[in-house]
């Protein structure tokens, strides 16, 4: 399998040429091969396919084209994995020997590492042999034409380097024809002209050498308005005077020993410059490759002979004197700018939101690396965020003037200016800084494309169309860096006097460098202010943006610069996102907010503009997004003029999707009885493919969205959406139950309950009260549980909710049983079971059948208990409810133990424990371990019992279950006493006693309660 870019696009598989189906497949293949073995973004592929005005269906059409290309290649014998789909784009996988571009780069690398000139020349010849003509000459795409132009420049530079080495090796006769052709292709290239003139002179063709010089002089004068550089003029004078130092031995070949550094066998070097000129090359390339004296100089301006050479360009802005932190980003940039062969022509794009410190970082990094670029540092402000973004043609003219090309010598067309700019930077070590770039087409013409040059770019927008560019995503400062910056400006004494106020100010600034500089600048200019004064002025979010302004610096203005470049739908999306609060959000929320299916494309626009930050990818592989707090404040201001009804509708759409996902997720969790019957709120569904992807791991989805689900309840309450509030809160109860997330459970239920009661929503209130009742039982708050469950029962009877009544009565039976009122407990279980059977609810029937078994077991009626346990087990298995099966087995184990069969009891408990651990249900695992401990304790097996009981106690302690924790320590103490370890027995018994006392005080009773496990 072979692919070719260095000439007409070529693909060959199984020694057969692949016929591509039309120009679209050709463009896609070329774009993938140019960045082979790396991900090519969808944005770049769209830009390759359409030079401008991509249609709305551009992404789909690119997907179709890549799919067609893949099918075509596979049909010809390629592996299906040759082109793989990646997040955000595609990647083609080829070995070095399968792509001419990779082979070309490899041979160039070998040339750099060559031990002597002959080896380097041979490697460079192999590199040049990879070419079949101009790169991608048959593919029509403006984006690819720029790439092809850069490749052609690399070919020309490689050819020059090769010819220069061979000229140094004494092969002047062999290189004349190639130098002549090369000068015809690059008529302004004085280095090629120099090599040709020297080669002709060494062949004793002095007249032709002088003619070559004169042709070049006239070309430069007529077309660029400049004279040859002083070193080339000096060479002309030496030819006229027949300087014998110009001559070299005529050697057709050179052995390895001839190419060494010994004085007697060294090949003659290029002509030495006139006295006083700078002849150092400094880069390790053959000296004949350069015009002598020009290695660290720049072309002269349009002037007569004798004009002095321009000084190296030093345009970097002043460094930031109080620069702090950014160690990782600085280290990455330093590695790219170290001048190593692996980083021959690096392009780095520092991307970040408004005020994050991109320009400061790049300026600081550029100054630190300036010694690696002795030929100068060029700085161009592209002003993408201004009212008048700079045109790349004007930027090229500015760059050419900095490089001493002026007036009529500057070509008119963008292409010619870019070509001259690249030619001037060939074989020079220059650093180019492009500040505030907006689009890839603003940057591409300004890339040098020459080895030895490097480019640093700052942008608020991802520039994914720049081939080979390294993107560095810049976030806000770390807390320590933010404090260091703030302290450096405000003064250490003031900060140390009011450290808490300083922390509060930095929190209001969100560690954003621009905001910190404004806040600290205000304090520095007002030495009489305490830090408290500023904190009070900016802690009010509605005033914060107005306060964060000093002189020309303003957070609001900085954000507004980005907003002006956004389409209207992106601005609207940003405003609506601000209404959702300070949460890390999934990408799908934008679609419901805007009520359109392509919401994630709008989100991509905001991410590319660095207004929304891609924070991470969650455990399910879904990207997570967040607004910086100050940008969110701006977003709320953006949304303020929108009609309240429009904003409310957007919030309802998003919350309805949350509700639908909660319902679907709960359906995929192990069976539980806390999930309420669905209310009247209609859910709003995402596409099935998205839902299936999100719900592949329901627990994982709930874990990832835990904060957002609580935030959704609060958002619904804030907007007066009581139905959505109670359904969202109640819908998460099954998850909270399995994960023992008691604080979120209580907080969400309390928020929603207040809203439901205020709205007179009896159905919602009854469900929420029941959920709180179960939570109070888990936390041994039995008096509170009784009060809320009795209120729930009353509401259920008022609205005719039989299922809800049965559940609440069943929970009350648990309270009765735990508090030792066994007859009352049995009566309540029977009452609840009768309602469940009457309603045909088999889930509740299975649970309550197990509860009846427990009650009969407590009464000593073992046969009756077995009948109930067996029926409950049969129902649970028929319902395919693994969790309920495990619960029944755990309860059944007590019966087996009572009948003197501890081995069967342990078998049931092992099976139940495995299920609970698979489901990550720590609370039920704790109950099971307690039973394991009981069985071993009954055998007086302290060695087996203690580890299970201690582990159970740890789980109960973690989840606030004092009752069952106390039971564990009591059993451990009993075992200690039986073993004669009295000090441990006293210690463990005292621990149990203290826990029971705490429970008694909480429930106004001194009677130790029985274990509360359901």
PDB file of N, CA, C and O in Angstrom, residues 547-612:
ATOM      1  N   UNK A 547     -17.958  47.088  38.746  1.00  0.00           N
ATOM      2  CA  UNK A 547     -16.847  47.404  39.634  1.00  0.00           C
ATOM      3  C   UNK A 547     -15.508  46.967  39.053  1.00  0.00           C
ATOM      4  O   UNK A 547     -14.475  47.586  39.323  1.00  0.00           O
ATOM      5  N   UNK A 548     -15.516  45.875  38.275  1.00  0.00           N
ATOM      6  CA  UNK A 548     -14.259  45.365  37.733  1.00  0.00           C
ATOM      7  C   UNK A 548     -13.879  46.132  36.472  1.00  0.00           C
ATOM      8  O   UNK A 548     -13.865  45.613  35.351  1.00  0.00           O
ATOM      9  N   UNK A 549     -13.568  47.377  36.683  1.00  0.00           N
ATOM     10  CA  UNK A 549     -13.176  48.264  35.591  1.00  0.00           C
ATOM     11  C   UNK A 549     -12.250  49.327  36.163  1.00  0.00           C
ATOM     12  O   UNK A 549     -12.502  49.906  37.209  1.00  0.00           O
ATOM     13  N   UNK A 550     -11.141  49.552  35.457  1.00  0.00           N
ATOM     14  CA  UNK A 550     -10.219  50.608  35.841  1.00  0.00           C
ATOM     15  C   UNK A 550      -9.518  51.099  34.582  1.00  0.00           C
ATOM     16  O   UNK A 550      -8.931  50.312  33.843  1.00  0.00           O
ATOM     17  N   UNK A 551      -9.633  52.366  34.289  1.00  0.00           N
ATOM     18  CA  UNK A 551      -9.053  52.916  33.063  1.00  0.00           C
ATOM     19  C   UNK A 551      -9.641  52.223  31.845  1.00  0.00           C
ATOM     20  O   UNK A 551     -10.864  52.111  31.696  1.00  0.00           O
ATOM     21  N   UNK A 552      -8.758  51.730  30.967  1.00  0.00           N
ATOM     22  CA  UNK A 552      -9.204  51.029  29.758  1.00  0.00           C
ATOM     23  C   UNK A 552      -9.457  49.550  30.001  1.00  0.00           C
ATOM     24  O   UNK A 552      -9.883  48.842  29.085  1.00  0.00           O
ATOM     25  N   UNK A 553      -9.156  49.082  31.205  1.00  0.00           N
ATOM     26  CA  UNK A 553      -9.323  47.662  31.499  1.00  0.00           C
ATOM     27  C   UNK A 553     -10.726  47.405  32.035  1.00  0.00           C
ATOM     28  O   UNK A 553     -11.169  48.064  32.967  1.00  0.00           O
ATOM     29  N   UNK A 554     -11.400  46.416  31.452  1.00  0.00           N
ATOM     30  CA  UNK A 554     -12.757  46.080  31.879  1.00  0.00           C
ATOM     31  C   UNK A 554     -13.049  44.636  31.513  1.00  0.00           C
ATOM     32  O   UNK A 554     -12.820  44.215  30.370  1.00  0.00           O
ATOM     33  N   UNK A 555     -13.513  43.867  32.484  1.00  0.00           N
ATOM     34  CA  UNK A 555     -13.881  42.478  32.198  1.00  0.00           C
ATOM     35  C   UNK A 555     -15.047  42.436  31.225  1.00  0.00           C
ATOM     36  O   UNK A 555     -15.053  41.666  30.260  1.00  0.00           O
ATOM     37  N   UNK A 556     -16.061  43.281  31.468  1.00  0.00           N
ATOM     38  CA  UNK A 556     -17.225  43.276  30.582  1.00  0.00           C
ATOM     39  C   UNK A 556     -16.815  43.613  29.153  1.00  0.00           C
ATOM     40  O   UNK A 556     -17.229  42.942  28.201  1.00  0.00           O
ATOM     41  N   UNK A 557     -15.995  44.635  28.972  1.00  0.00           N
ATOM     42  CA  UNK A 557     -15.577  45.027  27.626  1.00  0.00           C
ATOM     43  C   UNK A 557     -14.789  43.917  26.958  1.00  0.00           C
ATOM     44  O   UNK A 557     -14.924  43.679  25.753  1.00  0.00           O
ATOM     45  N   UNK A 558     -13.964  43.210  27.736  1.00  0.00           N
ATOM     46  CA  UNK A 558     -13.179  42.125  27.160  1.00  0.00           C
ATOM     47  C   UNK A 558     -14.074  41.008  26.637  1.00  0.00           C
ATOM     48  O   UNK A 558     -13.856  40.469  25.554  1.00  0.00           O
ATOM     49  N   UNK A 559     -15.106  40.666  27.411  1.00  0.00           N
ATOM     50  CA  UNK A 559     -16.042  39.628  26.964  1.00  0.00           C
ATOM     51  C   UNK A 559     -16.841  40.116  25.753  1.00  0.00           C
ATOM     52  O   UNK A 559     -17.080  39.366  24.800  1.00  0.00           O
ATOM     53  N   UNK A 560     -17.240  41.387  25.780  1.00  0.00           N
ATOM     54  CA  UNK A 560     -18.045  41.926  24.677  1.00  0.00           C
ATOM     55  C   UNK A 560     -17.283  41.895  23.355  1.00  0.00           C
ATOM     56  O   UNK A 560     -17.883  41.769  22.285  1.00  0.00           O
ATOM     57  N   UNK A 561     -15.958  42.006  23.400  1.00  0.00           N
ATOM     58  CA  UNK A 561     -15.181  41.904  22.165  1.00  0.00           C
ATOM     59  C   UNK A 561     -15.405  40.551  21.496  1.00  0.00           C
ATOM     60  O   UNK A 561     -15.508  40.453  20.271  1.00  0.00           O
ATOM     61  N   UNK A 562     -15.465  39.508  22.299  1.00  0.00           N
ATOM     62  CA  UNK A 562     -15.721  38.177  21.746  1.00  0.00           C
ATOM     63  C   UNK A 562     -17.147  38.047  21.245  1.00  0.00           C
ATOM     64  O   UNK A 562     -17.406  37.413  20.213  1.00  0.00           O
ATOM     65  N   UNK A 563     -18.086  38.661  21.960  1.00  0.00           N
ATOM     66  CA  UNK A 563     -19.498  38.517  21.586  1.00  0.00           C
ATOM     67  C   UNK A 563     -19.781  39.124  20.216  1.00  0.00           C
ATOM     68  O   UNK A 563     -20.627  38.630  19.462  1.00  0.00           O
ATOM     69  N   UNK A 564     -19.060  40.205  19.876  1.00  0.00           N
ATOM     70  CA  UNK A 564     -19.339  40.880  18.607  1.00  0.00           C
ATOM     71  C   UNK A 564     -19.061  40.000  17.401  1.00  0.00           C
ATOM     72  O   UNK A 564     -19.617  40.224  16.322  1.00  0.00           O
ATOM     73  N   UNK A 565     -18.201  39.004  17.585  1.00  0.00           N
ATOM     74  CA  UNK A 565     -17.844  38.145  16.458  1.00  0.00           C
ATOM     75  C   UNK A 565     -18.713  36.900  16.367  1.00  0.00           C
ATOM     76  O   UNK A 565     -18.546  36.090  15.470  1.00  0.00           O
ATOM     77  N   UNK A 566     -19.637  36.745  17.311  1.00  0.00           N
ATOM     78  CA  UNK A 566     -20.458  35.538  17.348  1.00  0.00           C
ATOM     79  C   UNK A 566     -21.752  35.723  16.570  1.00  0.00           C
ATOM     80  O   UNK A 566     -22.319  36.817  16.549  1.00  0.00           O
ATOM     81  N   UNK A 567     -22.268  34.639  15.971  1.00  0.00           N
ATOM     82  CA  UNK A 567     -23.611  34.715  15.387  1.00  0.00           C
ATOM     83  C   UNK A 567     -24.658  34.875  16.485  1.00  0.00           C
ATOM     84  O   UNK A 567     -24.415  34.554  17.650  1.00  0.00           O
ATOM     85  N   UNK A 568     -25.826  35.347  16.093  1.00  0.00           N
ATOM     86  CA  UNK A 568     -26.871  35.676  17.072  1.00  0.00           C
ATOM     87  C   UNK A 568     -27.289  34.460  17.888  1.00  0.00           C
ATOM     88  O   UNK A 568     -27.554  34.571  19.099  1.00  0.00           O
ATOM     89  N   UNK A 569     -27.364  33.273  17.260  1.00  0.00           N
ATOM     90  CA  UNK A 569     -27.817  32.105  18.010  1.00  0.00           C
ATOM     91  C   UNK A 569     -26.802  31.711  19.086  1.00  0.00           C
ATOM     92  O   UNK A 569     -27.179  31.233  20.157  1.00  0.00           O
ATOM     93  N   UNK A 570     -25.520  31.948  18.816  1.00  0.00           N
ATOM     94  CA  UNK A 570     -24.508  31.636  19.831  1.00  0.00           C
ATOM     95  C   UNK A 570     -24.599  32.607  21.007  1.00  0.00           C
ATOM     96  O   UNK A 570     -24.438  32.203  22.172  1.00  0.00           O
ATOM     97  N   UNK A 571     -24.855  33.879  20.724  1.00  0.00           N
ATOM     98  CA  UNK A 571     -25.003  34.864  21.799  1.00  0.00           C
ATOM     99  C   UNK A 571     -26.228  34.512  22.655  1.00  0.00           C
ATOM    100  O   UNK A 571     -26.179  34.565  23.891  1.00  0.00           O
ATOM    101  N   UNK A 572     -27.323  34.140  21.988  1.00  0.00           N
ATOM    102  CA  UNK A 572     -28.536  33.758  22.731  1.00  0.00           C
ATOM    103  C   UNK A 572     -28.265  32.516  23.589  1.00  0.00           C
ATOM    104  O   UNK A 572     -28.682  32.453  24.757  1.00  0.00           O
ATOM    105  N   UNK A 573     -27.557  31.552  23.022  1.00  0.00           N
ATOM    106  CA  UNK A 573     -27.244  30.333  23.772  1.00  0.00           C
ATOM    107  C   UNK A 573     -26.408  30.655  25.000  1.00  0.00           C
ATOM    108  O   UNK A 573     -26.630  30.108  26.086  1.00  0.00           O
ATOM    109  N   UNK A 574     -25.441  31.561  24.854  1.00  0.00           N
ATOM    110  CA  UNK A 574     -24.603  31.940  25.993  1.00  0.00           C
ATOM    111  C   UNK A 574     -25.463  32.570  27.088  1.00  0.00           C
ATOM    112  O   UNK A 574     -25.298  32.251  28.278  1.00  0.00           O
ATOM    113  N   UNK A 575     -26.368  33.461  26.712  1.00  0.00           N
ATOM    114  CA  UNK A 575     -27.231  34.089  27.705  1.00  0.00           C
ATOM    115  C   UNK A 575     -28.081  33.073  28.443  1.00  0.00           C
ATOM    116  O   UNK A 575     -28.215  33.127  29.672  1.00  0.00           O
ATOM    117  N   UNK A 576     -28.658  32.132  27.711  1.00  0.00           N
ATOM    118  CA  UNK A 576     -29.508  31.125  28.353  1.00  0.00           C
ATOM    119  C   UNK A 576     -28.693  30.164  29.214  1.00  0.00           C
ATOM    120  O   UNK A 576     -29.165  29.716  30.267  1.00  0.00           O
ATOM    121  N   UNK A 577     -27.470  29.848  28.772  1.00  0.00           N
ATOM    122  CA  UNK A 577     -26.611  28.995  29.602  1.00  0.00           C
ATOM    123  C   UNK A 577     -26.332  29.648  30.950  1.00  0.00           C
ATOM    124  O   UNK A 577     -26.233  28.973  31.977  1.00  0.00           O
ATOM    125  N   UNK A 578     -26.202  30.977  30.942  1.00  0.00           N
ATOM    126  CA  UNK A 578     -25.959  31.679  32.196  1.00  0.00           C
ATOM    127  C   UNK A 578     -27.073  31.494  33.194  1.00  0.00           C
ATOM    128  O   UNK A 578     -26.841  31.555  34.421  1.00  0.00           O
ATOM    129  N   UNK A 579     -28.297  31.253  32.724  1.00  0.00           N
ATOM    130  CA  UNK A 579     -29.437  31.082  33.622  1.00  0.00           C
ATOM    131  C   UNK A 579     -29.405  29.742  34.350  1.00  0.00           C
ATOM    132  O   UNK A 579     -30.115  29.561  35.345  1.00  0.00           O
ATOM    133  N   UNK A 580     -28.618  28.779  33.846  1.00  0.00           N
ATOM    134  CA  UNK A 580     -28.613  27.441  34.435  1.00  0.00           C
ATOM    135  C   UNK A 580     -27.769  27.361  35.694  1.00  0.00           C
ATOM    136  O   UNK A 580     -27.822  26.353  36.408  1.00  0.00           O
ATOM    137  N   UNK A 581     -26.980  28.395  35.974  1.00  0.00           N
ATOM    138  CA  UNK A 581     -26.218  28.412  37.220  1.00  0.00           C
ATOM    139  C   UNK A 581     -24.789  27.959  37.040  1.00  0.00           C
ATOM    140  O   UNK A 581     -24.342  27.620  35.943  1.00  0.00           O
ATOM    141  N   UNK A 582     -24.061  27.932  38.156  1.00  0.00           N
ATOM    142  CA  UNK A 582     -22.619  27.650  38.140  1.00  0.00           C
ATOM    143  C   UNK A 582     -22.375  26.155  38.227  1.00  0.00           C
ATOM    144  O   UNK A 582     -21.892  25.640  39.240  1.00  0.00           O
ATOM    145  N   UNK A 583     -22.715  25.464  37.173  1.00  0.00           N
ATOM    146  CA  UNK A 583     -22.560  24.012  37.158  1.00  0.00           C
ATOM    147  C   UNK A 583     -21.724  23.585  35.962  1.00  0.00           C
ATOM    148  O   UNK A 583     -21.586  24.317  34.973  1.00  0.00           O
ATOM    149  N   UNK A 584     -21.180  22.387  36.047  1.00  0.00           N
ATOM    150  CA  UNK A 584     -20.480  21.767  34.919  1.00  0.00           C
ATOM    151  C   UNK A 584     -21.514  20.965  34.140  1.00  0.00           C
ATOM    152  O   UNK A 584     -22.069  19.998  34.667  1.00  0.00           O
ATOM    153  N   UNK A 585     -21.763  21.358  32.917  1.00  0.00           N
ATOM    154  CA  UNK A 585     -22.931  20.873  32.187  1.00  0.00           C
ATOM    155  C   UNK A 585     -22.563  19.927  31.052  1.00  0.00           C
ATOM    156  O   UNK A 585     -21.485  20.043  30.459  1.00  0.00           O
ATOM    157  N   UNK A 586     -23.478  19.000  30.725  1.00  0.00           N
ATOM    158  CA  UNK A 586     -23.286  18.190  29.527  1.00  0.00           C
ATOM    159  C   UNK A 586     -23.615  18.993  28.277  1.00  0.00           C
ATOM    160  O   UNK A 586     -24.345  20.000  28.337  1.00  0.00           O
ATOM    161  N   UNK A 587     -23.108  18.558  27.160  1.00  0.00           N
ATOM    162  CA  UNK A 587     -23.273  19.333  25.929  1.00  0.00           C
ATOM    163  C   UNK A 587     -24.692  19.387  25.397  1.00  0.00           C
ATOM    164  O   UNK A 587     -25.059  20.332  24.691  1.00  0.00           O
ATOM    165  N   UNK A 588     -25.526  18.399  25.742  1.00  0.00           N
ATOM    166  CA  UNK A 588     -26.861  18.341  25.138  1.00  0.00           C
ATOM    167  C   UNK A 588     -27.770  19.487  25.578  1.00  0.00           C
ATOM    168  O   UNK A 588     -28.809  19.735  24.955  1.00  0.00           O
ATOM    169  N   UNK A 589     -27.428  20.213  26.676  1.00  0.00           N
ATOM    170  CA  UNK A 589     -28.367  21.198  27.215  1.00  0.00           C
ATOM    171  C   UNK A 589     -28.642  22.335  26.239  1.00  0.00           C
ATOM    172  O   UNK A 589     -29.713  22.961  26.291  1.00  0.00           O
ATOM    173  N   UNK A 590     -27.702  22.610  25.338  1.00  0.00           N
ATOM    174  CA  UNK A 590     -27.881  23.757  24.437  1.00  0.00           C
ATOM    175  C   UNK A 590     -29.035  23.519  23.471  1.00  0.00           C
ATOM    176  O   UNK A 590     -29.778  24.447  23.132  1.00  0.00           O
ATOM    177  N   UNK A 591     -29.215  22.272  23.042  1.00  0.00           N
ATOM    178  CA  UNK A 591     -30.311  21.973  22.116  1.00  0.00           C
ATOM    179  C   UNK A 591     -31.665  22.343  22.683  1.00  0.00           C
ATOM    180  O   UNK A 591     -32.428  23.104  22.072  1.00  0.00           O
ATOM    181  N   UNK A 592     -32.037  21.840  23.878  1.00  0.00           N
ATOM    182  CA  UNK A 592     -33.309  22.240  24.469  1.00  0.00           C
ATOM    183  C   UNK A 592     -33.384  23.735  24.777  1.00  0.00           C
ATOM    184  O   UNK A 592     -34.459  24.337  24.652  1.00  0.00           O
ATOM    185  N   UNK A 593     -32.294  24.345  25.188  1.00  0.00           N
ATOM    186  CA  UNK A 593     -32.328  25.781  25.470  1.00  0.00           C
ATOM    187  C   UNK A 593     -32.766  26.563  24.241  1.00  0.00           C
ATOM    188  O   UNK A 593     -33.576  27.490  24.317  1.00  0.00           O
ATOM    189  N   UNK A 594     -32.200  26.192  23.079  1.00  0.00           N
ATOM    190  CA  UNK A 594     -32.509  26.913  21.836  1.00  0.00           C
ATOM    191  C   UNK A 594     -33.692  26.305  21.097  1.00  0.00           C
ATOM    192  O   UNK A 594     -34.140  26.866  20.099  1.00  0.00           O
ATOM    193  N   UNK A 595     -34.148  25.132  21.559  1.00  0.00           N
ATOM    194  CA  UNK A 595     -35.240  24.416  20.899  1.00  0.00           C
ATOM    195  C   UNK A 595     -34.878  24.103  19.450  1.00  0.00           C
ATOM    196  O   UNK A 595     -35.655  24.353  18.526  1.00  0.00           O
ATOM    197  N   UNK A 596     -33.686  23.526  19.275  1.00  0.00           N
ATOM    198  CA  UNK A 596     -33.236  23.141  17.927  1.00  0.00           C
ATOM    199  C   UNK A 596     -32.319  21.925  18.062  1.00  0.00           C
ATOM    200  O   UNK A 596     -31.642  21.741  19.078  1.00  0.00           O
ATOM    201  N   UNK A 597     -32.288  21.089  17.043  1.00  0.00           N
ATOM    202  CA  UNK A 597     -31.549  19.818  17.156  1.00  0.00           C
ATOM    203  C   UNK A 597     -30.038  19.957  17.051  1.00  0.00           C
ATOM    204  O   UNK A 597     -29.315  19.045  17.423  1.00  0.00           O
ATOM    205  N   UNK A 598     -29.546  21.074  16.509  1.00  0.00           N
ATOM    206  CA  UNK A 598     -28.106  21.222  16.289  1.00  0.00           C
ATOM    207  C   UNK A 598     -27.453  22.063  17.378  1.00  0.00           C
ATOM    208  O   UNK A 598     -26.517  22.816  17.132  1.00  0.00           O
ATOM    209  N   UNK A 599     -27.953  21.923  18.604  1.00  0.00           N
ATOM    210  CA  UNK A 599     -27.449  22.750  19.700  1.00  0.00           C
ATOM    211  C   UNK A 599     -25.963  22.575  19.939  1.00  0.00           C
ATOM    212  O   UNK A 599     -25.265  23.531  20.286  1.00  0.00           O
ATOM    213  N   UNK A 600     -25.435  21.359  19.753  1.00  0.00           N
ATOM    214  CA  UNK A 600     -24.022  21.135  20.052  1.00  0.00           C
ATOM    215  C   UNK A 600     -23.128  21.849  19.040  1.00  0.00           C
ATOM    216  O   UNK A 600     -21.979  22.171  19.355  1.00  0.00           O
ATOM    217  N   UNK A 601     -23.629  22.115  17.836  1.00  0.00           N
ATOM    218  CA  UNK A 601     -22.843  22.912  16.886  1.00  0.00           C
ATOM    219  C   UNK A 601     -22.719  24.347  17.389  1.00  0.00           C
ATOM    220  O   UNK A 601     -21.661  24.973  17.273  1.00  0.00           O
ATOM    221  N   UNK A 602     -23.797  24.878  17.954  1.00  0.00           N
ATOM    222  CA  UNK A 602     -23.741  26.218  18.546  1.00  0.00           C
ATOM    223  C   UNK A 602     -22.795  26.208  19.746  1.00  0.00           C
ATOM    224  O   UNK A 602     -22.003  27.138  19.946  1.00  0.00           O
ATOM    225  N   UNK A 603     -22.851  25.145  20.533  1.00  0.00           N
ATOM    226  CA  UNK A 603     -21.944  25.023  21.675  1.00  0.00           C
ATOM    227  C   UNK A 603     -20.494  25.009  21.199  1.00  0.00           C
ATOM    228  O   UNK A 603     -19.616  25.630  21.821  1.00  0.00           O
ATOM    229  N   UNK A 604     -20.219  24.300  20.107  1.00  0.00           N
ATOM    230  CA  UNK A 604     -18.856  24.280  19.562  1.00  0.00           C
ATOM    231  C   UNK A 604     -18.378  25.686  19.227  1.00  0.00           C
ATOM    232  O   UNK A 604     -17.201  26.018  19.420  1.00  0.00           O
ATOM    233  N   UNK A 605     -19.290  26.511  18.715  1.00  0.00           N
ATOM    234  CA  UNK A 605     -18.926  27.904  18.405  1.00  0.00           C
ATOM    235  C   UNK A 605     -18.498  28.632  19.675  1.00  0.00           C
ATOM    236  O   UNK A 605     -17.512  29.381  19.674  1.00  0.00           O
ATOM    237  N   UNK A 606     -19.223  28.427  20.762  1.00  0.00           N
ATOM    238  CA  UNK A 606     -18.878  29.081  22.026  1.00  0.00           C
ATOM    239  C   UNK A 606     -17.576  28.532  22.598  1.00  0.00           C
ATOM    240  O   UNK A 606     -16.778  29.272  23.177  1.00  0.00           O
ATOM    241  N   UNK A 607     -17.360  27.234  22.438  1.00  0.00           N
ATOM    242  CA  UNK A 607     -16.100  26.643  22.909  1.00  0.00           C
ATOM    243  C   UNK A 607     -14.936  27.176  22.083  1.00  0.00           C
ATOM    244  O   UNK A 607     -13.889  27.543  22.626  1.00  0.00           O
ATOM    245  N   UNK A 608     -15.124  27.217  20.753  1.00  0.00           N
ATOM    246  CA  UNK A 608     -14.055  27.720  19.892  1.00  0.00           C
ATOM    247  C   UNK A 608     -13.720  29.174  20.212  1.00  0.00           C
ATOM    248  O   UNK A 608     -12.573  29.603  20.047  1.00  0.00           O
ATOM    249  N   UNK A 609     -14.728  29.936  20.664  1.00  0.00           N
ATOM    250  CA  UNK A 609     -14.501  31.336  21.026  1.00  0.00           C
ATOM    251  C   UNK A 609     -13.996  31.485  22.456  1.00  0.00           C
ATOM    252  O   UNK A 609     -13.806  32.603  22.930  1.00  0.00           O
ATOM    253  N   UNK A 610     -13.780  30.347  23.145  1.00  0.00           N
ATOM    254  CA  UNK A 610     -13.267  30.330  24.523  1.00  0.00           C
ATOM    255  C   UNK A 610     -14.182  31.048  25.501  1.00  0.00           C
ATOM    256  O   UNK A 610     -13.738  31.542  26.532  1.00  0.00           O
ATOM    257  N   UNK A 611     -15.483  31.084  25.206  1.00  0.00           N
ATOM    258  CA  UNK A 611     -16.459  31.638  26.147  1.00  0.00           C
ATOM    259  C   UNK A 611     -17.066  30.545  27.013  1.00  0.00           C
ATOM    260  O   UNK A 611     -17.495  30.792  28.138  1.00  0.00           O
ATOM    261  N   UNK A 612     -17.119  29.358  26.483  1.00  0.00           N
ATOM    262  CA  UNK A 612     -17.492  28.174  27.263  1.00  0.00           C
ATOM    263  C   UNK A 612     -16.271  27.265  27.275  1.00  0.00           C
ATOM    264  O   UNK A 612     -15.627  27.075  26.242  1.00  0.00           O
TER     265      UNK A 612
END
